[in-house]
Amino acid sequence: MVKGQENDRLAKIIRILFWPTVIMVLFFLLVPVYIMVKVSLSAPEDILTQHPPFLIHNFTWDHWIKVFESGNLWEPFKKSFTVATTTTILAIMIAAPASYVISRMPKKVKYITILTLFLTRMFPEVGIALPISVKFLELGLLDTNLGLVLAHLAKELPFIAWILVGTFETIPRELEQAAMVDGASRLTALTKVVFPISLSGIAVAAMFVWLDSWNEFTYALYLTLSDRTLPLQTYYYIMRGDWFQSAAYATILTIPVVIVTFFLQRYLKSGYLSGAIKG
Amino acid sequence: MLKNFGWKTIKKYKLEIAMLTPLVLYIIGLTFVPIFNTILMSFQDPLTKEFGTLDNYKYIFGRPEFKDAFKNTLLITAIGLTLEMTFGLIIALMLMKKFRGRGLFRAVLLVPLGVPTLVSAVMLTYVFNTNGYLNELLYRLNLIQVPIDWAGGGMKTILMIVVADMWKVTPMIVLLLLAGLESISDDVYEASAIDGASTWQTFWNVTLPLLKPSITIALILRAIDAFRIFELPMVLAGRSTPVLSTYAYQEYNSYNNPYTSAAGSTILLVLILIFILGYLFIVEREKGVK
Amino acid sequence: MKKKWYAKLVVGLLSATLLLAGCGTEATEPTTEGDNQSQEPTTLRISMGLGESEWQVMKEKVFPQFEQEHNVKIEAVQIEAADLPKKLESMDAAGKMELDLFTQDNMALAPLVEKGLVEDLSGYRDMIPDEILPSLTSVGEFDDKLYFLPYRPNVEITYYNETKFNEAGLTPPTNWDELLNVAKTFKEKEGIGRVAIKGTLDGNTTVHLYDFIRSAGGDPMVLNDEGSVKAYTFLQELYPYLSPDTKKADWNTMNQYLANESVYLGQNWPFGVNVIVKDGGKEEIKAYHGWEGPVKESHVLGGEVIGIPKGSPNADLAMEFAAYLMSKEVQEIFVSELGWPASRSDAYGTVADWQKPYFEAVDQALATAEARPNVTYWADVEKATNDAFREIVMEGKPVKPTLDKYHDVLEVAKNK
C-alpha cells in the first residue's frame, strides 16, 4: 500500500483506531442476535423488570422446550425452506439467461432497461400486495408453495437481473466469440463457456435471493391461510405478546442465515458485484 | 424496409428473445400492472368510482399526519443515507486490509441481511424501550436518572430509526463498495505511492473518484429502500412518527380507504423518482464538465 | 475444483427441495386439523384469533363433540382481528371463499359489512337462544339487519402493580380525581409517568375515549356535548402525567409495559392475565373493574361475534356450528377453561383459583358495559374521535372549538 510519510497523520490515526473499530462494529452487528438468544434462554424475571440485566442471570430451557413441543415449528420451517430454495432456483433459471442478453445490449438500451427494472422496486409493497394477492387467489394459489414462490419471484427478479447483468458484463465477449469461431453454436458457447465462469456471480445472487425469500413476510401474510411460513409464525407469537417463544423462533429463523452466509461469504470477493458497478 | 428489419431481427435474435421473455412477462404482469392499477386508483373518487379526481391528494395534503410522514421520511432518508454511506465506506476500506479474522468479520457482517426486518425491529425494541437495554446502560453509567423516551417523537426517534435501519443495511452497502474498491487496480496505488502521497491524499484524490460509480449505485439502491422504510418505524415508533409507507398503510388498514392509500403510495413513488433523476442529472453534469 | 463443490451444492439443494416438497404433500400435518383424507366427514373451515393455550382448549374440549355429532372435521386457522378483513376481501375478490365461519372482534365489524363480505343473518334471529344477553345481540346488528351472532362478551379491566402501589402508599383509583392524583404522585416520585392509556390513535384509543366520554355523561357520536367536553378537558389535564409508553400502548404492547414494570396502571383486555400473570409469572399485577367518571362508570362492551362470510361453501353446517358455540355446554366450557365471561345468563362454570379475582373484575366491569353504536361509517367516527384526542390532549388545542369542528365532521360522515 502507500509508503508512509512522516507527516502521514491519517495513517497513524487509522493504525490506532483499527482494531477498536473492528470490535465496535462486531458488537453493533451482534447485539440484536445476542438479545434474541438471550431472551429465548432467560427466565421471565430477567426480562420483565425495570432494570434488565445485560447477561443471563436466570437461565432456562423452558421456552425452547415449549417451542419444540408445541409442534408448530416443523411445518413452517419446512415451508419456508422449500419456498426459499425453489424461488432461488427458479429465479436463477429465469434471470440468468435474460441478464446475459441484457448485458450484451448496446449501452443506452441497457441503461434504460436497468432503470426500468428498478422502477418496480420503487413502489411500497403495501400498495401492490393486495391486487397481486387477489390475482393469485383467483388462480387457486392460496396456501400453496407455488403461490408464494411466484410472488417472491416477482419481487426478486429485478434485483437478481441487475446483479447478474453486472456479472455477465465482466465476462468479455471475446470469449464466446472465440468459442464460436472454433465451431461451437451460440447455445453451446453460452453453456460451455460463459455460464461456468459466471457461476460464482450466480452464487452470490442466489444467496441474496434465498435469504430474502426465507425472510419474506408481506406476501406470506396474504397468500396463506393455515400453512404459515416461519416468519409468519414468529409474527404470530410477537403479536400475541409471547415474548419468549417469539425470541426462540427468531433465533431459529436466524440460524440458517448464519450457516448460509458463513458458507458463501468467501464468494463475495471482487468481480461479481463490480461488474454491476461499471454498468 | 421496416418489415425486413423486423422479421430478420427476430430470427437472428430468437435465442435472446427466448431467454428474455420469461423475465419481461413476469415483471410486466406482476409488477407493472398492479402498480399502474394502484396509481389509477389514486385518481378515483371513492364513492362514485369516477376518474380524474384530485380529491384523494387534496385530502392527504391536508392531513397533519401526512405532513409529518413526509418530513420524517425525508429526514430519515437524508440522515440515514449519510451515516450508512460513511460507515459503509469506512468498513469497506477496512476490509481491504488483510487482517486476522477478516473472514469471520465478513461472515458476521452478512448476518443482518438474513434477519427479517420485523424480527430485528422487535429485538431493537428491547434495546430502545423505556425499560430497555440502552436506557439501562445509560442509567448504570449514571448518565441519566429517568429513562429516556426514545419513541417520543422528534430527533431522538428519528435517530433511533436510523440506527435500527443501519444495522440491517450497512452490510449491503459495504458489499457494494467493496466490489468497487476491489476493481481499482493496484497500479494506481503504486503510482500515488511513488508520488509520495499521504494516506488522506490518496484516498481523496485517487480512491474516491474511482469509487464514484460504486457510490452512485449504492446510493441509489439505498435511497429507494430508505424512502420506502416500513417495518422499523411501524414497530419502533408507532403512529407518533409516521413515514410515508406507514401512512399509506394506515389509510388502507385503519381507515379503510384504499384510494387515499394509493395516493400516498404514488406520492412516495414520485418522490423517489425525483430524487433519483435529480441525482443522476447532477452526476451526469459533473461527468460532462470533466 | 470450486465448480465441483458448487455443482454438488446445487444438486444437494435441489434434491433436498424435492424431498421436502414430496414429504410435504404426503405426510399428515400434526398441527392443523383435518387433512381431507377421509371420504365421509365434511370439512368445516373456521377462523379465530386466539392465543396458544386458548387454541388447546378449543381443540381438546370444544371441537370434538361437534365433530362426532355431525361427522365433521373442523379445520381451524388463526387469523388476527386486524388481518381478517383483508383476507376475506382478497378471497371474495378472487371469487374463492375458503372460509365457512369466523369469529371476529366486535370492534372490527364495520369494514366487513361495508364491503359486503358477510351474509345477512336476519332470517336466523330465532336461532339465538333467549338466555343470551340482549346487549350482545345488538352488537351484531347494522341498519336493523343481523349480520353477526353473539359469541362471547369481553371488557377491558384495569391492571395495576400492587407492589408499586403499596410502596407509594396509593390505592387503585375509583374516580377521576383519584386517577389524576395517582398519575401525579407517580410522576413526581419517579420522574416519569407510570400510568398509561392506549394512545396509539387507532381503535384502541377510541375504546378508552368512549369510556371517558360516556362516564361523563356524554355521547361520543355527538362529540361536543357537555360530557364530551368534560372528558377531553380532563384528559388534557391528565396527559402530562402519563407514561411515555402511552403513545405505543395497544392491546399487545400494554401487556409488555405492565409486565416489565414500565407502567403501573393501565387498562387492557383480560387475555393479558394469561400473558402477564400465568406465562410471565408476575403475580403482583392485579386487576379490578376500573374507575367511574363524574356521572357513572362505563366500559366499552367488546367481545367477539360469529360471522358467515359471503360465499361460504358450507353455510348450513356453519350455522349449526354457530348454534353449538352459543349452547349452554360450550359457554360453560368457556367460563371454566378459558376464564371467559359467558354470553348466556344460565351458563355457570368454575374458574381456576388463581384466575378468580381477575374473573370477578371482568364480571364487575361487564355490569357497566355498553356497546358502541354500529354504524357503517365507523372508520370516520374513529378518525374524528382520535383526531380530536390528538389535537386537544396531545397538542393542547382549546377543547370546545376543536370538538365543535369534529362534531361537524361526524355530521358530514353521517349524511354521506
XYZ file of N, CA and C in Angstrom, chain C residues 7 76 79 100 114 117 132 152 159 161 176-177 224-225 227 292 342 344:
54
model
N -21.370 -27.421 -7.939
C -22.380 -28.288 -8.548
C -22.978 -29.184 -7.479
N -59.232 -25.504 11.664
C -59.241 -24.166 12.259
C -57.962 -23.418 11.922
N -56.463 -16.301 12.581
C -56.386 -15.020 11.867
C -56.637 -13.914 12.882
N -65.600 -21.023 6.100
C -67.032 -21.235 6.299
C -67.592 -20.335 7.368
N -69.447 -3.108 5.448
C -69.352 -2.093 4.408
C -68.930 -2.682 3.075
N -68.936 -8.346 2.841
C -68.216 -9.600 2.924
C -68.932 -10.643 3.765
N -79.368 -15.668 25.907
C -78.240 -14.818 25.521
C -78.565 -13.380 25.902
N -69.207 -14.200 22.492
C -68.764 -14.032 23.864
C -68.510 -12.553 24.138
N -55.538 -3.068 35.043
C -54.433 -3.759 35.705
C -53.631 -2.763 36.532
N -50.100 -2.537 39.389
C -48.977 -3.206 40.027
C -49.089 -3.005 41.529
N -62.156 9.952 38.817
C -61.193 10.747 38.055
C -60.214 11.503 38.951
N -60.713 12.039 40.054
C -59.796 12.789 40.917
C -58.682 11.894 41.416
N -69.518 17.014 20.911
C -69.259 18.319 21.529
C -70.292 18.666 22.593
N -70.895 17.624 23.187
C -71.840 17.929 24.263
C -71.070 18.086 25.574
N -70.765 16.378 28.325
C -69.973 15.264 28.827
C -68.662 15.111 28.062
N -64.843 5.295 37.952
C -66.042 5.897 37.371
C -65.774 7.368 37.071
N -69.489 -15.632 30.326
C -70.443 -16.302 29.439
C -71.387 -15.298 28.811
N -74.485 -16.207 28.128
C -75.840 -16.611 28.492
C -76.009 -16.463 29.985
